[in-house]
PDB file of C-alpha atoms in Angstrom:
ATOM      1  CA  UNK A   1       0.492  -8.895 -11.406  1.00  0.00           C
ATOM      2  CA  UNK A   2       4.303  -9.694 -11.599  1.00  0.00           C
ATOM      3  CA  UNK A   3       6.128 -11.497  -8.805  1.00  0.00           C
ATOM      4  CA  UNK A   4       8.044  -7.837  -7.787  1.00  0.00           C
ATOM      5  CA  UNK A   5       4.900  -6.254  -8.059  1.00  0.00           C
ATOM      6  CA  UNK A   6       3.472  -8.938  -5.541  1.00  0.00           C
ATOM      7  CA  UNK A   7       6.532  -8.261  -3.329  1.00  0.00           C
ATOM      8  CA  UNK A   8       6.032  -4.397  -3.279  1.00  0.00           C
ATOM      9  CA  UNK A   9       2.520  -4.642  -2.190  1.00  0.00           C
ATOM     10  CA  UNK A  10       3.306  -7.186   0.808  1.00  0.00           C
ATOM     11  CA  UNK A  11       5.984  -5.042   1.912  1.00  0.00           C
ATOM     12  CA  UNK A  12       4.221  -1.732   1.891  1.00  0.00           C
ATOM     13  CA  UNK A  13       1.099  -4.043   3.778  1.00  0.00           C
ATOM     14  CA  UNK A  14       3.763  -4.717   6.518  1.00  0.00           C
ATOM     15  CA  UNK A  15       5.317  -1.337   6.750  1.00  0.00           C
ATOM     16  CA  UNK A  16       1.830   0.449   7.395  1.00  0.00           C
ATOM     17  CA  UNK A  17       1.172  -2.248   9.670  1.00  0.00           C
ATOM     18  CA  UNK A  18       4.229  -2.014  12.088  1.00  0.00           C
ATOM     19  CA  UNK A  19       3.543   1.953  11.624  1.00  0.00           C
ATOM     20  CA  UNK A  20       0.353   1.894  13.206  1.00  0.00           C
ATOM     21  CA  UNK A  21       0.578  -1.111  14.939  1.00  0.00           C
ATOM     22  CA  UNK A  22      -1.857  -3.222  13.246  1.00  0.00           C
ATOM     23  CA  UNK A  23      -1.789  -6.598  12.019  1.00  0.00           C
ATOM     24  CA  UNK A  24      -1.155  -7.075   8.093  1.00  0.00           C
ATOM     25  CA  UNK A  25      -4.175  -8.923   7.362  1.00  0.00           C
ATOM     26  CA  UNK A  26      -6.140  -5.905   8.710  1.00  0.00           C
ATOM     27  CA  UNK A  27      -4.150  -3.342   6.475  1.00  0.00           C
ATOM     28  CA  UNK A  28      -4.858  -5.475   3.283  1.00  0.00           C
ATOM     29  CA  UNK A  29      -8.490  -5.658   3.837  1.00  0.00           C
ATOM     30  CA  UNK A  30      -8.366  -1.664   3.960  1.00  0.00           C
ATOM     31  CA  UNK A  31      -6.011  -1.387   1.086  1.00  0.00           C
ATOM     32  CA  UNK A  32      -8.124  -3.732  -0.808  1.00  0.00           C
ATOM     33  CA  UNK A  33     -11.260  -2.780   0.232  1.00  0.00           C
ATOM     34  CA  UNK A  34     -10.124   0.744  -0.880  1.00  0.00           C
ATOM     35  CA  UNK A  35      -9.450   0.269  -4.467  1.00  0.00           C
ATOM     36  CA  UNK A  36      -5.881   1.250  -3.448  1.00  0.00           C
ATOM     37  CA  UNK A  37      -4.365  -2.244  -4.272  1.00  0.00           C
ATOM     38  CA  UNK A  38      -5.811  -2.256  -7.853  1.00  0.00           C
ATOM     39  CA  UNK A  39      -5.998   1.494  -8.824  1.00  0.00           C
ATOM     40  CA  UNK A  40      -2.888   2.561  -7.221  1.00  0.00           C
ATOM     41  CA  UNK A  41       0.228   0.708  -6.128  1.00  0.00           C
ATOM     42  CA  UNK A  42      -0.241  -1.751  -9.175  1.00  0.00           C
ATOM     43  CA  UNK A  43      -0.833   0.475 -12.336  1.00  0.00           C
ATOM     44  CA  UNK A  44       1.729   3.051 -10.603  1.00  0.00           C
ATOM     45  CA  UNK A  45       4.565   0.279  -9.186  1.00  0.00           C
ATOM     46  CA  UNK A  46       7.292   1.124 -11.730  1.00  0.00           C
ATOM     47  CA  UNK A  47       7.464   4.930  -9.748  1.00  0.00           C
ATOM     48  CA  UNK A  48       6.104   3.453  -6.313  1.00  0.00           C
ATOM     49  CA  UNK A  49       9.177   1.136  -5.749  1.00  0.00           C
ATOM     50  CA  UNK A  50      11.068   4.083  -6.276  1.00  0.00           C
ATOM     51  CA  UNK A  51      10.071   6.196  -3.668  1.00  0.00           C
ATOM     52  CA  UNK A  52      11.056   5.818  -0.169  1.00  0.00           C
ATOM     53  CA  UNK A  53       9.115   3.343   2.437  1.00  0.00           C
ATOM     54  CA  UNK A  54       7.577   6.472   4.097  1.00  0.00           C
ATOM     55  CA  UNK A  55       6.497   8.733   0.833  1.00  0.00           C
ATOM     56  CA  UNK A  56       4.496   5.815   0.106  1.00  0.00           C
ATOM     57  CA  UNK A  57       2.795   5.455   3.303  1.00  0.00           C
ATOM     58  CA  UNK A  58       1.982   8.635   3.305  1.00  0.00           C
ATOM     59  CA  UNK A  59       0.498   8.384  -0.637  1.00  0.00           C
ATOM     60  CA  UNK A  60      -1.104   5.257   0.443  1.00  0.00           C
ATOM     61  CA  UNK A  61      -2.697   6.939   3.642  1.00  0.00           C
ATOM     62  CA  UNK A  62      -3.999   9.852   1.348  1.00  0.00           C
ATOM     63  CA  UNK A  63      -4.947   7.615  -1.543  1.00  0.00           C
ATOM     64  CA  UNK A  64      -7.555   5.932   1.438  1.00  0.00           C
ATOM     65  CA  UNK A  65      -8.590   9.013   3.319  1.00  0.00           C
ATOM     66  CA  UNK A  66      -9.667  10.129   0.263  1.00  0.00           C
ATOM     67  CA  UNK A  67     -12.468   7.417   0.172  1.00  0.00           C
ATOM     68  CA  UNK A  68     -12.968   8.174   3.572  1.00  0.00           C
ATOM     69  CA  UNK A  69     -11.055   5.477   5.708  1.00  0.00           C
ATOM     70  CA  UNK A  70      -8.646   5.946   8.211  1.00  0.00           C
ATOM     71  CA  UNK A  71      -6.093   3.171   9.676  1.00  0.00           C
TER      72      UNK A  71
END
């Protein structure tokens, strides 16, 4: 994983967390714990970083609902 790929991910870690008012660490574990770190922002990060802060919160919070977690 690239350095701006690296920077993505942290970001989009911080901006669910401040959303739901969670700390970062816990939001990574999820996200990690998920699959969505590996099997989604990273593979799809060139169209991700695109995309505004909140249509990939919203991706990210379907992407884990769909494996049955909610933040």
């Amino acid at each position: 994983m690239d350095r701006k790929t690296t920077e993505f991910i942290i970001y989009i870690i911080h901006e669910i967390a401040n959303s739901k008012n969670e700390a970062p660490s816990k939001i990574y574990k999820v996200l990690e714990n998920t699959g969505c770190i590996q099997e989604y922002l990273v593979p799809f990060y060139d169209v991700l970083h695109t995309m505004s802060s909140e249509s990939v919160i919203d991706d990210v919070k379907e992407f884990i609902e769909a494996r049955g977690v909610v933040i």
